[in-house]
PDB file of C-alpha atoms in Angstrom:
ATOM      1  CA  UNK A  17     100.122  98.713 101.400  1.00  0.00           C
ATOM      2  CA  UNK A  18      98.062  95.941 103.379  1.00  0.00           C
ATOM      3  CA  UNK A  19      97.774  93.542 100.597  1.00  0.00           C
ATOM      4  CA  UNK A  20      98.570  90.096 101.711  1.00  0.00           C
ATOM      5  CA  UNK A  21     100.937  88.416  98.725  1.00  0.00           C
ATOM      6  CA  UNK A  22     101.161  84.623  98.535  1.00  0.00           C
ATOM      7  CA  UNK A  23     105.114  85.113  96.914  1.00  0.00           C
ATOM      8  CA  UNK A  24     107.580  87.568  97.032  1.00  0.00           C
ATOM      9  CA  UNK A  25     110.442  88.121  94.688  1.00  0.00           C
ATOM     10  CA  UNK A  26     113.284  90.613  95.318  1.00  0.00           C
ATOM     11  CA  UNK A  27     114.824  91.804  91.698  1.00  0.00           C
ATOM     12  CA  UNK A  28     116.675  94.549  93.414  1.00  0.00           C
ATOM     13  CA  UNK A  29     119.698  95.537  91.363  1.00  0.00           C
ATOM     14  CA  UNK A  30     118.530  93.976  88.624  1.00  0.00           C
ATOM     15  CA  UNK A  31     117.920  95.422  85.312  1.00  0.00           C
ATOM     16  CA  UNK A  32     115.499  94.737  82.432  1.00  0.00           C
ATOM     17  CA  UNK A  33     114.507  92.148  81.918  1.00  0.00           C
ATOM     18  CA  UNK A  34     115.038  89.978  84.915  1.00  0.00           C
ATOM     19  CA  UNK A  35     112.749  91.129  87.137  1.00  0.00           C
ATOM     20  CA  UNK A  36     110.107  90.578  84.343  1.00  0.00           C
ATOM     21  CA  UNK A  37     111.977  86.878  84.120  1.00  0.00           C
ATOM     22  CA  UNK A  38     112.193  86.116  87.391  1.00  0.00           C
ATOM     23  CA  UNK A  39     108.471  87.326  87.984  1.00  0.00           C
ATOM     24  CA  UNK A  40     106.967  85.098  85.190  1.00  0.00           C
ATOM     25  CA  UNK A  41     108.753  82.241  87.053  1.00  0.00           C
ATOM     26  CA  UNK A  42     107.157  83.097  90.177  1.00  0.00           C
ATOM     27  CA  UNK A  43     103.805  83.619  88.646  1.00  0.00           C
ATOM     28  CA  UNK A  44     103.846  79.944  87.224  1.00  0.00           C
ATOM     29  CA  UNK A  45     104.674  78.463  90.845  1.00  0.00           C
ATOM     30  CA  UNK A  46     101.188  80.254  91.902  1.00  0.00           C
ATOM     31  CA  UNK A  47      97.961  78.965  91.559  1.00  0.00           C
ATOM     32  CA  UNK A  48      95.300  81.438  89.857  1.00  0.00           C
ATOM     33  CA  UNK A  49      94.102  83.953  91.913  1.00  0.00           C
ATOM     34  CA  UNK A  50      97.383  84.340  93.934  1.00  0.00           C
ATOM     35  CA  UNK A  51      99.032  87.203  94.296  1.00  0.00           C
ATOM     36  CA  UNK A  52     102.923  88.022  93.498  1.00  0.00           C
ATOM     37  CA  UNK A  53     104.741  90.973  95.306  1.00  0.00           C
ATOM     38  CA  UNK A  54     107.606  92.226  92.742  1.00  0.00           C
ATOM     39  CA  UNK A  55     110.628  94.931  94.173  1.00  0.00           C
ATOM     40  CA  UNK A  56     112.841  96.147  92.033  1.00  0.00           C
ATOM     41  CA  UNK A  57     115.372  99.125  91.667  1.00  0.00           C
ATOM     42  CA  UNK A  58     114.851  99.344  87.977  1.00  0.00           C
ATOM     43  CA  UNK A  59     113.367 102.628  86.976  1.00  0.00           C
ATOM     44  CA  UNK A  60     111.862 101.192  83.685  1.00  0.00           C
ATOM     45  CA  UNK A  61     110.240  98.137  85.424  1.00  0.00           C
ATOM     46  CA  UNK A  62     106.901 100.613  86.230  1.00  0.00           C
ATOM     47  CA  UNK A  63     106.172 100.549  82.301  1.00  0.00           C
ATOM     48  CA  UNK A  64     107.719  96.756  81.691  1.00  0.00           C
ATOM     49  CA  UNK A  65     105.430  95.372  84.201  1.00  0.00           C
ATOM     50  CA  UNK A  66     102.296  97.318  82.887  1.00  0.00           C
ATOM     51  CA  UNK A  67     103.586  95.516  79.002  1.00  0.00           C
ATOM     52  CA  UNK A  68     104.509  92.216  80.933  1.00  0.00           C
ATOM     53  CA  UNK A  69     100.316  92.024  82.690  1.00  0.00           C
ATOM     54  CA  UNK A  70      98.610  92.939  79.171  1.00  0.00           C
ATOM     55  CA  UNK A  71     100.635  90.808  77.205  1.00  0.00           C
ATOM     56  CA  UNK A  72     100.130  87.648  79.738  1.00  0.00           C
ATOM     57  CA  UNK A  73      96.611  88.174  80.956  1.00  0.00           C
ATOM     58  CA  UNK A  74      98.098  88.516  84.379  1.00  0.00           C
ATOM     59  CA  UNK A  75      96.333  91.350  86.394  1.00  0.00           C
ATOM     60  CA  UNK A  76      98.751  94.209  87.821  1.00  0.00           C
ATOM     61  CA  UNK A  77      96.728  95.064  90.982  1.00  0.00           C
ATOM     62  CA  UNK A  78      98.939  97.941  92.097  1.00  0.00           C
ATOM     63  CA  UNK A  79     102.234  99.210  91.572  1.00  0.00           C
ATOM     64  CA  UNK A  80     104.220 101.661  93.986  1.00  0.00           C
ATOM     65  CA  UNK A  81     107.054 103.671  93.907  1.00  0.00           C
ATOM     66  CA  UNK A  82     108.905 103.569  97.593  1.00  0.00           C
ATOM     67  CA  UNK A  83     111.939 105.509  97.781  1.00  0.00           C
ATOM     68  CA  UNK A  84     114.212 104.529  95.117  1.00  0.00           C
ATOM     69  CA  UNK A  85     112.588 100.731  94.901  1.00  0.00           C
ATOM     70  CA  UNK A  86     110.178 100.123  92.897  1.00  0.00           C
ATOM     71  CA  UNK A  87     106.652  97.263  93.831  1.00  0.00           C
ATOM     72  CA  UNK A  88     104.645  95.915  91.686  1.00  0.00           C
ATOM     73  CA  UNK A  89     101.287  93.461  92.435  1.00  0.00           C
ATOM     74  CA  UNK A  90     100.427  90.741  90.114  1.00  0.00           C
ATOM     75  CA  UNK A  91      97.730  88.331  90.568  1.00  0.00           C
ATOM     76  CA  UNK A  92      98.040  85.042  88.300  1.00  0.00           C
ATOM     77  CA  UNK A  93      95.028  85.026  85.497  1.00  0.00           C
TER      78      UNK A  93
END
């Protein structure tokens, strides 16, 4: 993954829903068109981060599952 993210937030060990907390937070620090990076251990943040971008406008550019972590791209609408 060569995508170069303007803010990074680390929600591992965290379960639903702070990482979806703690990424709107970072989203509304970023400017639009920026680009968050999101990891997280939670197993049901691949689906709550797909809900989170259609229900915000926000655009989830990719999302990866790497080992037992879990990263998710948002770029602010």
């Amino acid at each position: 993954m060569d995508i170069q993210v303007d803010k990074e937030v680390d929600a591992r060990g965290l379960n639903c829903p702070l990482p979806i907390l703690r990424a709107k937070k970072a989203l509304a620090e970023l400017a639009s068109g920026q680009l968050l990076k999101v990891v997280s251990t939670d197993t049901g943040s691949m689906r709550d981060f797909q809900a989170f971008a259609k229900q915000t406008g926000n655009e989830l550019v990719e999302q990866q599952a790497v080992g037992d972590e879990f990263v998710h791209i948002l770029k602010r609408r």
